[in-house]
Amino acid sequence: MNEALFQFIWQHSLYKVTNLHTVDGEPLTIMHSGRLNRDAGPDFLEAKIKVGNTILVGNIELHIKSSDWLKHGHQNDAAYQHLILHVVYENDVANVAGNTPVLVLKPGVTHELINKYAVLMQSPQPLPCAGQHTKVREITKEGWLSRLLAERWEQKLGDWNVLLENAAEDWRNLLYWRMAANFGFKTNATPFLLLAQSLPLNLPVKQREHLDQIEALLFGQAGMLEGDFTDEYPRLLQKEYDYLRKKYNLTPIPGHLWKFLRMRPANFPTIRIAQFAALIHKSVHLFSQIIETHSVKEIAPLLDVTASSYWDTHFQFDVAQKEATPKSLGKTSIQNIIINTIAPIQFLYAAKQGTSDLQEKALQLLEAVPAEKNNITTMWAENGWKAASAAQSQALIQLYNNYCGSKRCLECTVGLNILKAV
Ligand code: SF4
């Protein structure tokens, strides 16, 4: 038994609730367990109980051992002078809380529940409840996934709000920054974001008609046009960039920030930058198009871009490939951008406008995208929980990263249902 588990048992009434008595032998009914208090003061607030024939409303304190009352110094603390109940697992010292009625909970808690909790906490598996969550009802799990997705977006969009403020509430800028970070995918998200932030959007947009100038600006600001090149194309970009850099007083980011190691060449930042340049070249009013479009069928073509022809035969400057292959963004990357940039920005925009139907449409967009395949979703699938859509795969990623990994099973609906089923 530990404090977190004891509070959990009390909060969810996971003890034998009938025929309760205080240590003084008074009949006790718990009408409302109270609201868990995570701040200073008693553990549960605004509880309602009946002791004998008297109904009491107020706060409740929990301790594993009654002597903890003294250890924690509650006898000298005014916040603990008017409790309606002191709930203890073991009553090792009598009358520590003066006249406050005392309930000893140990006889009402099953060993099975404590053992199940111990199994979850001691499991060395990455998914401690593997083999058990399949017993939880589908509808319960689906509801939990919806809440996890909301939690994931709340965390993510909190950061985006800060970016939006930095962008002086200019949504086109927010889209430009977030889209750039997304083009960096996991490994190069940070340098890609720094690149976009170092290059005001209006500059590449001004050169929209000229793909080579957009590339010159992006590769130059990425710090990738320094040094001597053999191929004519990078030399041309270098020349263009030198001119534009002086004209607009630009400072590139350090080139060493980009990571190429252990990446598939198709994901090299050079290819992604060239594709990002192609997106800017192709797009007119991208933000309004994205905000107004709510079907994958219509959004996907907006993002379907291919790097310029130099990249058909290269993954890096001056390193030629034997066979030419056009470097298109690809279906999976487009889906990734819909999941990580388009749907969240639509949701945030709708939230700021106060249009809940559009927020709902942003969520539905995720439901229309296939589930992501990565280590986490594969692990869930192998353990009997297969995501039906990107909305569910995002929620399962949130569950694994924020709950399972740190064993927050007591805060998880699956954990609650596993422990409840005793
Ligand atoms: S946090 Fe929930 S889903 Fe994860 S291992 Fe614990 S009970 Fe299972």
Coordinates of C-alpha atoms and ligand atoms in Angstrom, one line a residue:
M1 CA 0.0 0.0 0.0
N2 CA 1.2 3.5 -0.8
E3 CA -0.5 6.9 -0.5
A4 CA -1.3 7.2 -4.2
L5 CA -3.0 3.7 -4.3
F6 CA -4.8 4.4 -1.0
Q7 CA -6.2 7.7 -2.4
F8 CA -7.2 5.9 -5.6
I9 CA -9.0 3.2 -3.6
W10 CA -10.9 5.9 -1.7
Q11 CA -11.6 8.1 -4.7
H12 CA -13.1 5.2 -6.7
S13 CA -14.7 3.4 -3.7
L14 CA -12.7 0.2 -4.4
Y15 CA -13.3 -1.2 -0.9
K16 CA -16.2 -3.0 0.7
V17 CA -18.6 -0.1 1.1
T18 CA -21.4 -1.8 3.1
N19 CA -21.6 -2.2 6.8
L20 CA -18.9 0.4 7.6
H21 CA -18.3 1.6 11.1
T22 CA -16.0 4.1 12.7
V23 CA -13.5 2.8 15.3
D24 CA -16.0 4.0 17.9
G25 CA -18.6 1.6 16.5
E26 CA -20.8 4.2 14.9
P27 CA -22.5 3.1 11.6
L28 CA -21.0 5.0 8.7
T29 CA -22.2 5.7 5.2
I30 CA -20.1 7.4 2.6
M31 CA -22.5 9.5 0.5
H32 CA -19.8 11.3 -1.5
S33 CA -16.1 10.5 -1.2
G34 CA -15.2 14.2 -1.9
R35 CA -13.0 15.9 -4.5
L36 CA -9.3 14.9 -4.7
N37 CA -7.2 17.8 -3.6
R38 CA -3.8 18.0 -5.3
D39 CA -2.9 21.2 -3.4
A40 CA -2.0 21.8 0.2
G41 CA -4.6 20.8 2.8
P42 CA -6.8 17.8 3.4
D43 CA -6.8 15.0 0.7
F44 CA -10.5 15.2 -0.2
L45 CA -12.7 18.2 -0.1
E46 CA -16.5 18.7 0.1
A47 CA -17.2 15.1 1.0
K48 CA -20.5 14.0 2.5
I49 CA -20.9 11.2 5.0
K50 CA -23.5 10.0 7.6
V51 CA -22.2 9.0 11.0
G52 CA -24.9 7.4 13.1
N53 CA -27.9 9.7 12.3
T54 CA -25.9 12.8 11.5
I55 CA -25.0 13.9 8.0
L56 CA -21.7 15.7 7.8
V57 CA -20.2 17.7 4.9
G58 CA -16.6 18.7 4.8
N59 CA -13.0 17.5 4.3
I60 CA -11.4 14.1 4.7
E61 CA -7.8 13.2 5.4
L62 CA -6.2 9.8 4.4
H63 CA -3.2 8.1 5.9
I64 CA -1.7 4.7 5.5
K65 CA -1.0 4.7 9.3
S66 CA -2.9 6.8 11.8
S67 CA 0.4 7.8 13.3
D68 CA 1.3 9.6 10.0
W69 CA -1.1 12.3 11.3
L70 CA 1.5 13.2 14.0
K71 CA 4.4 12.7 11.6
H72 CA 3.0 15.2 9.2
G73 CA 2.3 17.6 12.1
H74 CA -1.5 17.9 11.4
Q75 CA -2.2 18.3 15.2
N76 CA -0.7 21.8 14.9
D77 CA -2.3 22.8 11.6
A78 CA -5.6 24.7 11.5
A79 CA -6.4 23.3 8.1
Y80 CA -6.9 19.9 9.8
Q81 CA -8.9 20.9 12.8
H82 CA -12.4 20.5 11.4
L83 CA -12.3 17.3 9.3
I84 CA -15.4 15.1 9.1
L85 CA -13.4 11.9 8.8
H86 CA -9.9 10.5 9.2
V87 CA -9.5 7.4 6.9
V88 CA -6.6 5.1 7.7
Y89 CA -5.4 1.9 6.3
E90 CA -4.1 0.8 9.7
N91 CA -4.9 2.4 13.0
D92 CA -1.6 1.9 14.7
V93 CA -2.0 4.9 17.2
A94 CA -5.5 5.6 18.6
N95 CA -7.1 9.1 18.8
V96 CA -4.5 11.1 17.0
A97 CA -7.1 13.4 15.4
G98 CA -9.0 14.3 18.5
N99 CA -12.8 13.9 18.0
T100 CA -12.7 13.3 14.3
P101 CA -14.4 10.0 13.4
V102 CA -11.9 7.4 12.2
L103 CA -12.5 4.7 9.5
V104 CA -10.1 1.8 9.2
L105 CA -10.1 0.7 5.6
K106 CA -7.8 -2.3 5.6
P107 CA -10.5 -5.0 6.2
G108 CA -12.5 -3.7 3.2
V109 CA -9.6 -3.8 0.7
T110 CA -8.9 -7.0 -1.1
H111 CA -5.5 -8.6 -1.5
E112 CA -6.4 -9.2 -5.2
L113 CA -6.5 -5.4 -5.8
I114 CA -3.2 -4.8 -4.1
N115 CA -1.6 -7.7 -6.0
K116 CA -2.9 -6.5 -9.3
Y117 CA -1.5 -3.0 -8.6
A118 CA 1.9 -4.6 -7.6
V119 CA 1.9 -6.5 -10.9
L120 CA 1.5 -3.3 -12.9
M121 CA 4.1 -1.4 -10.9
Q122 CA 6.7 -4.2 -10.9
S123 CA 6.3 -5.2 -14.5
P124 CA 9.5 -4.8 -16.5
Q125 CA 7.4 -4.7 -19.8
P126 CA 7.1 -1.4 -21.7
L127 CA 3.3 -2.0 -21.5
P128 CA 2.7 -3.2 -17.9
C129 CA -0.9 -4.0 -18.6
A130 CA -0.3 -6.1 -21.7
G131 CA -2.6 -9.0 -21.6
Q132 CA -5.0 -7.3 -19.2
H133 CA -6.3 -4.2 -21.2
T134 CA -8.1 -6.5 -23.7
K135 CA -10.6 -7.2 -20.9
V136 CA -11.6 -3.6 -20.7
R137 CA -14.7 -2.7 -22.8
E138 CA -14.1 -1.2 -26.2
I139 CA -16.4 1.7 -25.6
T140 CA -14.5 2.6 -22.4
K141 CA -11.2 2.5 -24.3
E142 CA -12.5 4.6 -27.1
G143 CA -13.7 7.3 -24.7
W144 CA -10.3 7.3 -23.0
L145 CA -8.5 7.6 -26.4
S146 CA -10.7 10.7 -27.2
R147 CA -9.6 12.3 -24.0
L148 CA -6.0 11.4 -24.6
L149 CA -6.2 13.0 -28.0
A150 CA -7.7 16.2 -26.5
E151 CA -4.9 16.1 -23.9
R152 CA -2.2 15.7 -26.6
W153 CA -3.6 18.6 -28.6
E154 CA -3.9 20.8 -25.5
Q155 CA -0.2 20.3 -24.8
K156 CA 0.8 20.8 -28.4
L157 CA -1.4 23.8 -29.1
G158 CA -0.2 25.5 -25.9
D159 CA 3.2 25.8 -27.5
W160 CA 1.7 26.9 -30.8
N161 CA -0.2 29.7 -29.0
V162 CA 3.2 31.0 -27.9
L163 CA 4.4 30.8 -31.5
L164 CA 1.3 32.6 -32.7
E165 CA 2.0 35.4 -30.2
N166 CA 5.6 35.6 -31.5
A167 CA 4.2 35.8 -35.0
A168 CA 2.1 38.8 -34.0
E169 CA -1.1 36.7 -34.5
D170 CA -0.2 36.1 -38.1
W171 CA -1.6 32.7 -39.0
R172 CA 0.2 32.4 -42.3
N173 CA 3.5 32.7 -40.3
L174 CA 2.4 30.1 -37.8
L175 CA 1.6 27.7 -40.7
Y176 CA 4.9 28.5 -42.3
W177 CA 6.9 27.8 -39.1
R178 CA 4.9 24.6 -38.2
M179 CA 5.0 23.3 -41.7
A180 CA 8.7 23.8 -41.8
A181 CA 9.2 22.0 -38.5
N182 CA 7.0 19.2 -39.9
F183 CA 9.2 18.9 -43.1
G184 CA 12.1 18.3 -40.7
F185 CA 10.1 15.3 -39.3
K186 CA 11.5 14.0 -36.1
T187 CA 15.2 14.3 -36.6
N188 CA 15.5 17.8 -38.2
A189 CA 12.4 19.5 -36.9
T190 CA 14.4 22.0 -34.8
P191 CA 16.9 23.2 -37.5
F192 CA 13.9 23.4 -39.9
L193 CA 12.0 25.6 -37.5
L194 CA 15.1 27.8 -36.9
L195 CA 15.5 28.0 -40.7
A196 CA 12.0 29.2 -41.2
Q197 CA 12.3 31.7 -38.3
S198 CA 15.5 33.1 -39.8
L199 CA 13.8 33.8 -43.1
P200 CA 10.8 36.1 -43.1
L201 CA 7.9 34.4 -45.0
N202 CA 7.5 37.4 -47.4
L203 CA 11.0 36.8 -48.9
P204 CA 10.4 33.3 -50.4
V205 CA 6.8 34.3 -51.2
K206 CA 8.1 37.3 -53.2
Q207 CA 10.2 34.9 -55.2
R208 CA 7.3 32.5 -55.6
E209 CA 7.5 32.5 -59.4
H210 CA 11.2 31.4 -59.3
L211 CA 11.8 28.1 -57.7
D212 CA 15.6 28.4 -57.9
Q213 CA 15.5 31.7 -55.9
I214 CA 13.3 30.1 -53.2
E215 CA 15.8 27.2 -53.0
A216 CA 18.7 29.7 -52.9
L217 CA 17.0 31.4 -49.9
L218 CA 16.2 28.2 -48.1
F219 CA 19.5 26.4 -48.7
G220 CA 21.5 29.5 -48.1
Q221 CA 19.7 30.2 -44.8
A222 CA 20.1 26.6 -43.9
G223 CA 23.9 27.1 -44.0
M224 CA 24.2 24.6 -46.8
L225 CA 25.6 26.8 -49.5
E226 CA 29.0 27.4 -47.8
G227 CA 32.1 26.0 -49.4
D228 CA 33.1 25.1 -53.0
F229 CA 30.8 23.1 -55.3
T230 CA 31.5 21.3 -58.5
D231 CA 28.0 21.1 -59.8
E232 CA 26.6 24.1 -61.6
Y233 CA 23.3 24.0 -59.8
P234 CA 24.6 24.6 -56.2
R235 CA 27.0 27.2 -57.7
L236 CA 24.0 29.0 -59.2
L237 CA 22.1 28.9 -55.9
Q238 CA 25.2 30.2 -54.1
K239 CA 25.4 33.2 -56.4
E240 CA 21.7 33.9 -56.0
Y241 CA 21.9 33.6 -52.3
D242 CA 24.9 35.9 -52.0
Y243 CA 23.0 38.6 -53.7
L244 CA 19.7 38.0 -51.7
R245 CA 21.6 37.7 -48.4
K246 CA 23.2 41.1 -48.8
K247 CA 20.0 42.7 -50.1
Y248 CA 17.9 41.5 -47.2
N249 CA 20.6 41.4 -44.6
L250 CA 20.1 37.7 -43.8
T251 CA 22.1 35.6 -41.3
P252 CA 22.1 31.8 -42.0
I253 CA 21.7 29.2 -39.3
P254 CA 24.8 27.0 -38.6
G255 CA 24.9 24.2 -41.2
H256 CA 26.1 21.7 -38.6
L257 CA 22.7 21.6 -37.0
W258 CA 21.4 19.3 -39.8
K259 CA 21.5 15.6 -39.2
F260 CA 22.1 13.1 -42.1
L261 CA 23.4 10.2 -40.0
R262 CA 21.4 7.0 -39.9
M263 CA 18.7 8.5 -42.2
R264 CA 17.3 7.1 -45.4
P265 CA 18.6 9.3 -48.2
A266 CA 15.0 10.1 -49.2
N267 CA 14.6 11.8 -45.8
F268 CA 17.8 13.8 -46.0
P269 CA 17.2 17.5 -45.0
T270 CA 18.5 18.5 -48.5
I271 CA 15.6 16.7 -50.1
R272 CA 13.1 18.0 -47.5
I273 CA 14.3 21.6 -48.1
A274 CA 13.9 21.2 -51.8
Q275 CA 10.4 19.8 -51.3
F276 CA 9.6 22.6 -49.0
A277 CA 10.8 25.1 -51.6
A278 CA 8.5 23.3 -54.1
L279 CA 5.6 23.7 -51.7
I280 CA 6.1 27.5 -51.4
H281 CA 6.6 27.7 -55.2
K282 CA 3.3 25.9 -55.8
S283 CA 1.1 27.4 -53.1
V284 CA -1.0 30.5 -53.4
H285 CA -3.0 31.4 -50.3
L286 CA -2.1 28.1 -48.7
F287 CA -3.3 29.1 -45.3
S288 CA -6.9 30.0 -46.4
Q289 CA -7.0 26.9 -48.6
I290 CA -6.0 24.7 -45.6
I291 CA -8.3 26.3 -43.2
E292 CA -11.3 26.0 -45.5
T293 CA -10.7 22.4 -46.6
H294 CA -11.8 19.5 -44.4
S295 CA -11.3 16.4 -46.5
V296 CA -8.1 14.4 -46.9
K297 CA -8.9 14.0 -50.6
E298 CA -8.8 17.8 -51.1
I299 CA -5.9 18.5 -48.8
A300 CA -3.5 15.8 -50.1
P301 CA -3.1 17.4 -53.6
L302 CA -2.2 20.7 -52.0
L303 CA 0.8 19.0 -50.3
D304 CA 1.8 16.7 -53.2
V305 CA 5.1 18.3 -54.2
T306 CA 8.3 17.0 -55.8
A307 CA 11.8 18.5 -55.4
S308 CA 13.3 20.3 -58.4
S309 CA 14.9 18.2 -61.2
Y310 CA 18.5 18.5 -59.8
W311 CA 17.3 16.4 -57.0
D312 CA 16.1 13.6 -59.3
T313 CA 19.8 12.5 -59.5
H314 CA 21.0 13.8 -56.1
F315 CA 20.4 13.4 -52.4
Q316 CA 23.2 15.9 -51.6
F317 CA 24.9 18.6 -53.5
D318 CA 27.7 17.2 -55.8
V319 CA 26.9 13.6 -55.1
A320 CA 25.3 12.1 -58.1
Q321 CA 23.1 9.0 -58.1
K322 CA 23.3 6.4 -60.8
E323 CA 19.6 6.3 -61.5
A324 CA 17.2 9.2 -61.6
T325 CA 14.3 9.1 -59.2
P326 CA 11.9 12.0 -58.7
K327 CA 11.8 13.0 -55.0
S328 CA 8.1 13.4 -54.3
L329 CA 6.9 14.0 -50.7
G330 CA 5.0 10.7 -50.7
K331 CA 1.7 9.6 -49.3
T332 CA 3.0 8.7 -45.8
S333 CA 4.7 12.1 -45.4
I334 CA 1.6 13.9 -46.6
Q335 CA -0.5 12.0 -44.0
N336 CA 2.1 12.9 -41.4
I337 CA 1.7 16.6 -42.2
I338 CA -2.1 16.4 -42.1
I339 CA -1.8 14.7 -38.7
N340 CA 0.8 17.0 -37.2
T341 CA 0.2 20.4 -38.9
I342 CA -3.0 20.7 -40.8
A343 CA -5.5 19.2 -38.4
P344 CA -4.0 20.9 -35.3
I345 CA -3.9 24.3 -37.0
Q346 CA -7.5 23.9 -38.2
F347 CA -8.4 23.0 -34.6
L348 CA -6.6 25.9 -33.0
Y349 CA -8.0 28.4 -35.6
A350 CA -11.5 27.1 -35.0
A351 CA -11.0 27.3 -31.2
K352 CA -9.8 30.9 -31.4
Q353 CA -12.8 31.7 -33.6
G354 CA -15.1 29.9 -31.2
T355 CA -16.5 27.7 -33.9
S356 CA -17.0 24.3 -32.3
D357 CA -18.4 22.6 -35.5
L358 CA -15.1 23.4 -37.2
Q359 CA -13.1 22.0 -34.2
E360 CA -15.1 18.9 -34.7
K361 CA -14.3 18.8 -38.4
A362 CA -10.5 19.1 -37.5
L363 CA -10.9 16.0 -35.3
Q364 CA -12.9 14.2 -38.1
L365 CA -10.0 14.9 -40.4
L366 CA -7.7 12.9 -38.2
E367 CA -10.3 10.1 -38.1
A368 CA -10.2 10.0 -41.9
V369 CA -6.4 9.5 -42.0
P370 CA -5.0 5.9 -41.6
A371 CA -3.3 5.2 -38.3
E372 CA 0.5 5.9 -38.2
K373 CA 2.9 3.0 -38.2
N374 CA 5.8 3.5 -35.7
N375 CA 7.4 1.6 -32.9
I376 CA 4.7 2.6 -30.4
T377 CA 1.7 1.8 -32.5
T378 CA 3.2 -1.5 -33.6
M379 CA 3.8 -2.4 -30.0
W380 CA 0.2 -1.6 -29.1
A381 CA -1.0 -3.6 -32.1
E382 CA 1.1 -6.6 -31.1
N383 CA -0.5 -6.4 -27.7
G384 CA -4.0 -6.4 -29.0
W385 CA -4.8 -2.7 -29.3
K386 CA -4.8 -1.7 -33.0
A387 CA -5.5 2.0 -33.8
A388 CA -8.3 2.4 -36.3
S389 CA -7.3 5.9 -37.5
A390 CA -4.7 8.6 -36.9
A391 CA -6.9 10.0 -34.2
Q392 CA -6.4 6.7 -32.3
S393 CA -2.8 6.3 -33.1
Q394 CA -2.1 9.8 -31.8
A395 CA -3.9 9.0 -28.6
L396 CA -2.0 5.7 -28.2
I397 CA 1.2 7.5 -28.6
Q398 CA 0.1 10.0 -25.9
L399 CA -0.9 7.1 -23.6
Y400 CA 2.4 5.3 -24.0
N401 CA 4.6 8.4 -23.7
N402 CA 2.8 10.1 -20.9
Y403 CA 1.3 7.3 -18.8
C404 CA 2.7 3.7 -19.5
G405 CA 6.3 4.8 -19.6
S406 CA 6.0 6.5 -16.2
K407 CA 3.5 3.9 -14.8
R408 CA 0.7 6.4 -14.3
C409 CA -1.7 3.5 -14.3
L410 CA -3.7 5.0 -11.4
E411 CA -4.5 8.0 -13.6
C412 CA -5.4 5.9 -16.6
T413 CA -8.9 4.7 -17.4
V414 CA -7.5 1.3 -18.5
G415 CA -5.7 1.1 -15.1
L416 CA -8.9 2.0 -13.3
N417 CA -10.9 -0.6 -15.1
I418 CA -8.3 -3.3 -14.5
L419 CA -8.1 -2.6 -10.8
K420 CA -11.9 -2.2 -10.5
A421 CA -12.5 -5.7 -11.9
V422 CA -11.6 -7.5 -8.7
Ligands
SF4_1 S1 -0.9 3.5 -18.0 FE1 -2.8 2.5 -18.5 S2 -2.5 1.6 -20.5 FE2 -0.5 2.1 -19.7 S3 0.3 0.3 -18.7 FE3 -0.8 1.5 -17.1 S4 -2.9 0.7 -17.2 FE4 -1.9 0.0 -19.1

